[in-house]
Amino acid sequence: MQDPLPPPSSSSSASPACDVITSAVHSASCLSAVDRRRTNTYTHTHTHIHTHIYLYMRPPPGAMATQELQINESLAHLKTESESLKTKLEEERAKLHDVELHQVAEKVEGLGQFVMKTRRTLKGHGNKVLCMDWCKDKRRIVSSSQDGKVIVWDAFTTNKEHAVTMPCTWVMACAYAPSGCAVACGGLDNKCSVYPLSLDKNENLAAKKKSVAMHTNYLSACSFTNSDMQILTSSGDGTCALWDVESGQLLQSFHGHAADVLCLDLAPSETGNTFVSGGCDKKANVWDMRSGQCIQSFETHESDINSVRYYPSGDAFASGSDDATCRLYDLRADREVAIYSKESIIFGVSSVDFSLSGRLLFGGYNDYTINVWDVLKGTRVSILFGHENRVSTLRVSPDGTAFCTGSWDHTLRVSSSFSFSLFSVISLSPEVLLTHCVFFFFFFLQIWA
Amino acid sequence: MEKVIVAMQDPDMGMKMRNQRLLITVIPHAMTGHDIITWLIQKYCISEEEALHLGNLLVKYGYIYPLKEPRSLVLRRDESPYRFQTPYFWTSTQWPATELDYAIYLAKKNIRKQGELMEYEKERYSLLHKRINHTWDFVVMQAREQLRASKQRRKADRIVLECQEQAYWLINRPAIEACQRALGRNRVKSSNCLEGFLKHSEQYQNHDPIMQGCLPSNPWISDDAAHWTMNADVVPVPTRLRVERWSFSFMELLSDTMGRKEFMTYLEKEFSAENLCFWQACEEIRHGENSRISEKVNEIYKNFLAPGAARWVNIDSKTMYKTLEGIKRPHRFVMDDAQMHIYFLMKKDSYPRYLKSDLYKNMLAKAIVPQETKKSVFPFMRRQRHSSPSPAQLL
């Protein structure tokens, strides 16, 4: 971990220069805040162990030395076994890798340069925007920020429809329910709460809050499964969990990450039973929701994985990490198949998402930009500027018409491609074309004059 | 599993625990492997093999730990001593094996046996040191405290405590089994997988608004929500692109409300509509409230599975038997096998026929292709929409 951050507060953010230098803000700052709480509870639980042991008192001759020796030997044996298994696994994976993705993609037409343009700017958050999610109606979004506010917007008209203030700061996760009738959010309070959205503007949303998930560390991501009744959460305590919303009961927990889990995504598959999670241990794990088992694991990133997203067909997923790369992993080939990186990009990726066809991969970076990659060829097709601080979250709308980005500059931006192509000019009717030419003429005349 | 453990520890009916000898130290309240197996056989009237298997599971999950070879989590049918793990360390209490605790454990080991940490533990130690640097003082302090407290305890307790801790950490270390499982997996050749990506991108290219634009216009660009009204859930006439998408995959058809309705109409003509109804009912169980599961399962049994039911579904006898057995103890996934069977039946049989049917072809012919709205204003002139910067009203 690099320089420790000041503890999170609801006051205005530190200077931009400071923000650029620090990295992996979630783990660092939250851990320090949380640990202060844990020291108090730790000593309490530790005495608990002592009392248990003191129930069994006996006279002590010594025989520990030989025992320790035995233990150390079997430990070494286990370690070598683990290493050899890992190398064998890599060899097996490499055997079936006969061609690279960009080689296969050579026969596909190149995309040319895209121009992306911001279409809507949503202002209203008082502090860093940390997370956002689209509603299934393709125009509403929910966003959460560091000052504890969760806002529901109609992004098309830019109106704010609902606002809730959470009792904690750093609301790092929020999600829209599939029905559009509720939102879930959580963060440093270690909980995930579900707020039903009512049409009555005067109703106090906070009163109807339902506490669903309970973790022992901060909540990093949450998502509804196919219905409003179940929520999948991931937490800084290294676990993911599936909860029943109505009763708050834990349905299944997923253990296997060795460090904070930072992101998760549900698979769009026919059977709908798996999800992928990425964590600070550089691993991306694919889980079976029914059994709680980790089905596949990928460890090729060089730093924390901040975001994972499935390819639209469900056969692969992309991940973005602090090592400034995005990678594509194929689930059937069981390996990484593409890396999206450039020497000029040195800042970490905070979030990734695919366009509707899966041909484009959008990445929000900590250097305030959004890079758009051609998934098949591995090249960058566009770069979008506009945010004044790091991009913290990025999601493509459910029908793929636009994508929304949230940033530490307190705003959200909805952007889409700028389609002013030659073809569209030709298709314009003659009188419109004429007026445009006249306009251009006078415009340049003014500049020259 | 805990019920078994609690029963074992019952003073009257439970295991007879004696003081077992571990080399020279006498460990109190321990039992031999042999005793465990005998007790299990007696209590649950099971065979020796099953008792061994059950005992092994108890050890693997950390409820009982071996004293002789604490690294080997296996139940042996002989005189080797075992002990019950304190409930504190039970996996079910979900006391997460956090980095902090592991760091303290390693620090303790380091301090106690100056540099006797194994290679991998050394790596972990330095990794942890880097990660939670700011709480390292806390870690070292805790480690020292624990060591001091343990020095004051007697030898036997110390052995017990160490074995407890080691057994616990063994369970929580990244499993070697996961690696072995991964080795056994079937993998597909890269060339086949990658072709899949090409096909998918090609198929969906026209449907991707960011890449190809959309008709009549992208709402975000033209400020006109016509595209959304035309593609709403229920419309009298769907767009052509939408109907084309139904032919891409069975999942696309089912996930579109209108597509599903059309398919249902088709199935009713074919007298196999109960398949889709059954599938829908099963989906409701999988994604519905916990409290209504048994109620819904009974409904399904009455309507679809009971002999002579009104809408009896045709599943093979093996799956039927398994499902009926599962219904006696209903849970969220009890219908999974039957649901899968019916899903693949529809996908392989009814779905291709639907795509070739007149119903679908007519729908495709009727479908509208919206006119692209002519851009009336020069693009550079259109102003960006900004929301009012006023802070959100608190509700």
PDB file of N, CA, C and O in Angstrom, chain A residues 52-53 55-58, chain B residues 5 9 17-18 20 27-32 36 58-59 62-68 80-86 156-157 159-161 163-164:
ATOM      1  N   HIS A  52     -11.994 -20.622  26.989  1.00  0.00           N
ATOM      2  CA  HIS A  52     -12.256 -21.967  26.497  1.00  0.00           C
ATOM      3  C   HIS A  52     -11.110 -22.908  26.850  1.00  0.00           C
ATOM      4  O   HIS A  52     -11.313 -24.046  27.223  1.00  0.00           O
ATOM      5  N   ILE A  53      -9.886 -22.401  26.682  1.00  0.00           N
ATOM      6  CA  ILE A  53      -8.740 -23.278  26.916  1.00  0.00           C
ATOM      7  C   ILE A  53      -8.604 -23.612  28.381  1.00  0.00           C
ATOM      8  O   ILE A  53      -8.285 -24.723  28.751  1.00  0.00           O
ATOM      9  N   LEU A  55     -10.550 -24.341  30.447  1.00  0.00           N
ATOM     10  CA  LEU A  55     -11.406 -25.425  30.912  1.00  0.00           C
ATOM     11  C   LEU A  55     -10.660 -26.745  30.971  1.00  0.00           C
ATOM     12  O   LEU A  55     -11.063 -27.665  31.645  1.00  0.00           O
ATOM     13  N   TYR A  56      -9.571 -26.819  30.196  1.00  0.00           N
ATOM     14  CA  TYR A  56      -8.845 -28.093  30.137  1.00  0.00           C
ATOM     15  C   TYR A  56      -7.447 -27.932  30.716  1.00  0.00           C
ATOM     16  O   TYR A  56      -6.522 -27.575  30.007  1.00  0.00           O
ATOM     17  N   MET A  57      -7.288 -28.127  31.994  1.00  0.00           N
ATOM     18  CA  MET A  57      -6.001 -27.919  32.645  1.00  0.00           C
ATOM     19  C   MET A  57      -5.325 -29.258  32.927  1.00  0.00           C
ATOM     20  O   MET A  57      -5.960 -30.203  33.365  1.00  0.00           O
ATOM     21  N   ARG A  58      -4.062 -29.330  32.668  1.00  0.00           N
ATOM     22  CA  ARG A  58      -3.318 -30.575  32.881  1.00  0.00           C
ATOM     23  C   ARG A  58      -1.869 -30.285  33.215  1.00  0.00           C
ATOM     24  O   ARG A  58      -1.354 -29.241  32.860  1.00  0.00           O
TER      25      ARG A  58
ATOM     26  N   ILE B   5     -22.006 -32.961  16.138  1.00  0.00           N
ATOM     27  CA  ILE B   5     -20.967 -32.618  17.102  1.00  0.00           C
ATOM     28  C   ILE B   5     -21.561 -32.432  18.486  1.00  0.00           C
ATOM     29  O   ILE B   5     -21.042 -32.916  19.488  1.00  0.00           O
ATOM     30  N   GLN B   9     -20.880 -34.549  21.971  1.00  0.00           N
ATOM     31  CA  GLN B   9     -20.341 -34.001  23.205  1.00  0.00           C
ATOM     32  C   GLN B   9     -21.316 -34.121  24.371  1.00  0.00           C
ATOM     33  O   GLN B   9     -21.028 -33.717  25.480  1.00  0.00           O
ATOM     34  N   MET B  17     -14.886 -39.530  26.580  1.00  0.00           N
ATOM     35  CA  MET B  17     -13.579 -38.927  26.347  1.00  0.00           C
ATOM     36  C   MET B  17     -12.636 -39.286  27.488  1.00  0.00           C
ATOM     37  O   MET B  17     -13.015 -39.243  28.640  1.00  0.00           O
ATOM     38  N   ARG B  18     -11.477 -39.654  27.119  1.00  0.00           N
ATOM     39  CA  ARG B  18     -10.502 -40.021  28.140  1.00  0.00           C
ATOM     40  C   ARG B  18      -9.291 -39.119  27.987  1.00  0.00           C
ATOM     41  O   ARG B  18      -9.172 -38.365  27.029  1.00  0.00           O
ATOM     42  N   GLN B  20      -5.977 -38.883  26.721  1.00  0.00           N
ATOM     43  CA  GLN B  20      -5.162 -39.628  25.761  1.00  0.00           C
ATOM     44  C   GLN B  20      -3.713 -39.233  25.908  1.00  0.00           C
ATOM     45  O   GLN B  20      -3.395 -38.107  26.267  1.00  0.00           O
ATOM     46  N   ILE B  27      -3.048 -35.452  27.082  1.00  0.00           N
ATOM     47  CA  ILE B  27      -4.017 -34.445  26.649  1.00  0.00           C
ATOM     48  C   ILE B  27      -5.377 -34.827  27.209  1.00  0.00           C
ATOM     49  O   ILE B  27      -5.833 -35.954  27.039  1.00  0.00           O
ATOM     50  N   PRO B  28      -5.994 -33.895  27.859  1.00  0.00           N
ATOM     51  CA  PRO B  28      -7.300 -34.200  28.426  1.00  0.00           C
ATOM     52  C   PRO B  28      -8.388 -34.147  27.365  1.00  0.00           C
ATOM     53  O   PRO B  28      -8.214 -33.561  26.312  1.00  0.00           O
ATOM     54  N   HIS B  29      -9.480 -34.769  27.695  1.00  0.00           N
ATOM     55  CA  HIS B  29     -10.676 -34.668  26.862  1.00  0.00           C
ATOM     56  C   HIS B  29     -10.403 -34.942  25.400  1.00  0.00           C
ATOM     57  O   HIS B  29     -10.801 -34.188  24.539  1.00  0.00           O
ATOM     58  N   ALA B  30      -9.734 -36.041  25.174  1.00  0.00           N
ATOM     59  CA  ALA B  30      -9.496 -36.402  23.785  1.00  0.00           C
ATOM     60  C   ALA B  30     -10.116 -37.769  23.540  1.00  0.00           C
ATOM     61  O   ALA B  30     -10.524 -38.452  24.462  1.00  0.00           O
ATOM     62  N   MET B  31     -10.214 -38.125  22.275  1.00  0.00           N
ATOM     63  CA  MET B  31     -10.766 -39.445  21.976  1.00  0.00           C
ATOM     64  C   MET B  31     -10.007 -40.050  20.813  1.00  0.00           C
ATOM     65  O   MET B  31      -9.368 -39.343  20.052  1.00  0.00           O
ATOM     66  N   THR B  32     -10.077 -41.346  20.715  1.00  0.00           N
ATOM     67  CA  THR B  32      -9.355 -42.000  19.633  1.00  0.00           C
ATOM     68  C   THR B  32     -10.233 -42.078  18.397  1.00  0.00           C
ATOM     69  O   THR B  32     -11.465 -42.018  18.468  1.00  0.00           O
ATOM     70  N   ILE B  36     -14.449 -42.757  17.774  1.00  0.00           N
ATOM     71  CA  ILE B  36     -15.345 -41.890  17.001  1.00  0.00           C
ATOM     72  C   ILE B  36     -16.177 -42.733  16.040  1.00  0.00           C
ATOM     73  O   ILE B  36     -17.394 -42.590  15.943  1.00  0.00           O
ATOM     74  N   LEU B  58     -16.087 -34.485   9.093  1.00  0.00           N
ATOM     75  CA  LEU B  58     -16.041 -33.679  10.300  1.00  0.00           C
ATOM     76  C   LEU B  58     -14.643 -33.118  10.515  1.00  0.00           C
ATOM     77  O   LEU B  58     -14.469 -31.977  10.921  1.00  0.00           O
ATOM     78  N   VAL B  59     -13.648 -33.956  10.230  1.00  0.00           N
ATOM     79  CA  VAL B  59     -12.275 -33.498  10.408  1.00  0.00           C
ATOM     80  C   VAL B  59     -11.926 -32.458   9.345  1.00  0.00           C
ATOM     81  O   VAL B  59     -11.321 -31.431   9.631  1.00  0.00           O
ATOM     82  N   GLY B  62     -13.127 -29.168  10.025  1.00  0.00           N
ATOM     83  CA  GLY B  62     -12.518 -28.527  11.181  1.00  0.00           C
ATOM     84  C   GLY B  62     -13.265 -28.659  12.485  1.00  0.00           C
ATOM     85  O   GLY B  62     -12.941 -27.966  13.446  1.00  0.00           O
ATOM     86  N   TYR B  63     -14.283 -29.530  12.560  1.00  0.00           N
ATOM     87  CA  TYR B  63     -14.994 -29.637  13.828  1.00  0.00           C
ATOM     88  C   TYR B  63     -14.241 -30.517  14.804  1.00  0.00           C
ATOM     89  O   TYR B  63     -14.383 -30.401  16.011  1.00  0.00           O
ATOM     90  N   ILE B  64     -13.477 -31.468  14.253  1.00  0.00           N
ATOM     91  CA  ILE B  64     -12.616 -32.308  15.107  1.00  0.00           C
ATOM     92  C   ILE B  64     -11.213 -32.169  14.542  1.00  0.00           C
ATOM     93  O   ILE B  64     -11.032 -32.147  13.337  1.00  0.00           O
ATOM     94  N   TYR B  65     -10.234 -32.048  15.410  1.00  0.00           N
ATOM     95  CA  TYR B  65      -8.896 -31.953  14.842  1.00  0.00           C
ATOM     96  C   TYR B  65      -7.973 -33.007  15.436  1.00  0.00           C
ATOM     97  O   TYR B  65      -8.087 -33.352  16.612  1.00  0.00           O
ATOM     98  N   PRO B  66      -7.056 -33.506  14.642  1.00  0.00           N
ATOM     99  CA  PRO B  66      -6.138 -34.546  15.104  1.00  0.00           C
ATOM    100  C   PRO B  66      -5.006 -33.927  15.902  1.00  0.00           C
ATOM    101  O   PRO B  66      -4.547 -32.830  15.612  1.00  0.00           O
ATOM    102  N   LEU B  67      -4.557 -34.658  16.924  1.00  0.00           N
ATOM    103  CA  LEU B  67      -3.487 -34.137  17.751  1.00  0.00           C
ATOM    104  C   LEU B  67      -2.127 -34.651  17.325  1.00  0.00           C
ATOM    105  O   LEU B  67      -1.111 -34.021  17.543  1.00  0.00           O
ATOM    106  N   LYS B  68      -2.142 -35.859  16.715  1.00  0.00           N
ATOM    107  CA  LYS B  68      -0.841 -36.455  16.401  1.00  0.00           C
ATOM    108  C   LYS B  68      -0.231 -35.812  15.170  1.00  0.00           C
ATOM    109  O   LYS B  68       0.893 -35.385  15.161  1.00  0.00           O
ATOM    110  N   SER B  80      -5.110 -43.082  17.238  1.00  0.00           N
ATOM    111  CA  SER B  80      -4.606 -41.699  17.197  1.00  0.00           C
ATOM    112  C   SER B  80      -5.640 -40.771  17.823  1.00  0.00           C
ATOM    113  O   SER B  80      -6.838 -40.912  17.602  1.00  0.00           O
ATOM    114  N   PRO B  81      -5.178 -39.833  18.609  1.00  0.00           N
ATOM    115  CA  PRO B  81      -6.092 -39.008  19.401  1.00  0.00           C
ATOM    116  C   PRO B  81      -6.677 -37.839  18.600  1.00  0.00           C
ATOM    117  O   PRO B  81      -6.027 -37.279  17.746  1.00  0.00           O
ATOM    118  N   TYR B  82      -7.928 -37.522  18.947  1.00  0.00           N
ATOM    119  CA  TYR B  82      -8.604 -36.375  18.337  1.00  0.00           C
ATOM    120  C   TYR B  82      -9.286 -35.556  19.416  1.00  0.00           C
ATOM    121  O   TYR B  82      -9.530 -36.037  20.502  1.00  0.00           O
ATOM    122  N   ARG B  83      -9.596 -34.332  19.044  1.00  0.00           N
ATOM    123  CA  ARG B  83     -10.276 -33.470  19.991  1.00  0.00           C
ATOM    124  C   ARG B  83     -11.313 -32.629  19.257  1.00  0.00           C
ATOM    125  O   ARG B  83     -11.182 -32.383  18.074  1.00  0.00           O
ATOM    126  N   PHE B  84     -12.294 -32.145  20.016  1.00  0.00           N
ATOM    127  CA  PHE B  84     -13.286 -31.274  19.406  1.00  0.00           C
ATOM    128  C   PHE B  84     -12.745 -29.851  19.299  1.00  0.00           C
ATOM    129  O   PHE B  84     -12.171 -29.341  20.240  1.00  0.00           O
ATOM    130  N   GLN B  85     -12.992 -29.266  18.169  1.00  0.00           N
ATOM    131  CA  GLN B  85     -12.590 -27.869  17.976  1.00  0.00           C
ATOM    132  C   GLN B  85     -13.549 -26.990  18.758  1.00  0.00           C
ATOM    133  O   GLN B  85     -14.734 -27.258  18.808  1.00  0.00           O
ATOM    134  N   THR B  86     -13.031 -25.945  19.367  1.00  0.00           N
ATOM    135  CA  THR B  86     -13.926 -25.063  20.114  1.00  0.00           C
ATOM    136  C   THR B  86     -14.887 -24.371  19.139  1.00  0.00           C
ATOM    137  O   THR B  86     -14.500 -24.062  18.022  1.00  0.00           O
ATOM    138  N   ALA B 156       0.454 -28.306  28.252  1.00  0.00           N
ATOM    139  CA  ALA B 156      -0.609 -29.069  27.583  1.00  0.00           C
ATOM    140  C   ALA B 156      -1.579 -28.144  26.884  1.00  0.00           C
ATOM    141  O   ALA B 156      -1.975 -28.370  25.742  1.00  0.00           O
ATOM    142  N   ASP B 157      -1.934 -27.078  27.605  1.00  0.00           N
ATOM    143  CA  ASP B 157      -2.828 -26.118  26.979  1.00  0.00           C
ATOM    144  C   ASP B 157      -2.227 -25.562  25.721  1.00  0.00           C
ATOM    145  O   ASP B 157      -2.904 -25.352  24.726  1.00  0.00           O
ATOM    146  N   ILE B 159      -0.063 -26.891  23.679  1.00  0.00           N
ATOM    147  CA  ILE B 159      -0.128 -27.834  22.560  1.00  0.00           C
ATOM    148  C   ILE B 159      -1.523 -27.832  21.961  1.00  0.00           C
ATOM    149  O   ILE B 159      -1.706 -27.737  20.748  1.00  0.00           O
ATOM    150  N   VAL B 160      -2.482 -27.897  22.862  1.00  0.00           N
ATOM    151  CA  VAL B 160      -3.866 -27.925  22.404  1.00  0.00           C
ATOM    152  C   VAL B 160      -4.187 -26.689  21.594  1.00  0.00           C
ATOM    153  O   VAL B 160      -4.734 -26.748  20.498  1.00  0.00           O
ATOM    154  N   LEU B 161      -3.822 -25.555  22.142  1.00  0.00           N
ATOM    155  CA  LEU B 161      -4.132 -24.304  21.464  1.00  0.00           C
ATOM    156  C   LEU B 161      -3.446 -24.223  20.110  1.00  0.00           C
ATOM    157  O   LEU B 161      -4.038 -23.816  19.116  1.00  0.00           O
ATOM    158  N   CYS B 163      -2.457 -26.715  18.226  1.00  0.00           N
ATOM    159  CA  CYS B 163      -3.095 -27.628  17.280  1.00  0.00           C
ATOM    160  C   CYS B 163      -4.410 -27.069  16.774  1.00  0.00           C
ATOM    161  O   CYS B 163      -4.741 -27.161  15.599  1.00  0.00           O
ATOM    162  N   GLN B 164      -5.153 -26.457  17.675  1.00  0.00           N
ATOM    163  CA  GLN B 164      -6.407 -25.835  17.275  1.00  0.00           C
ATOM    164  C   GLN B 164      -6.178 -24.801  16.189  1.00  0.00           C
ATOM    165  O   GLN B 164      -6.833 -24.788  15.156  1.00  0.00           O
TER     166      GLN B 164
END
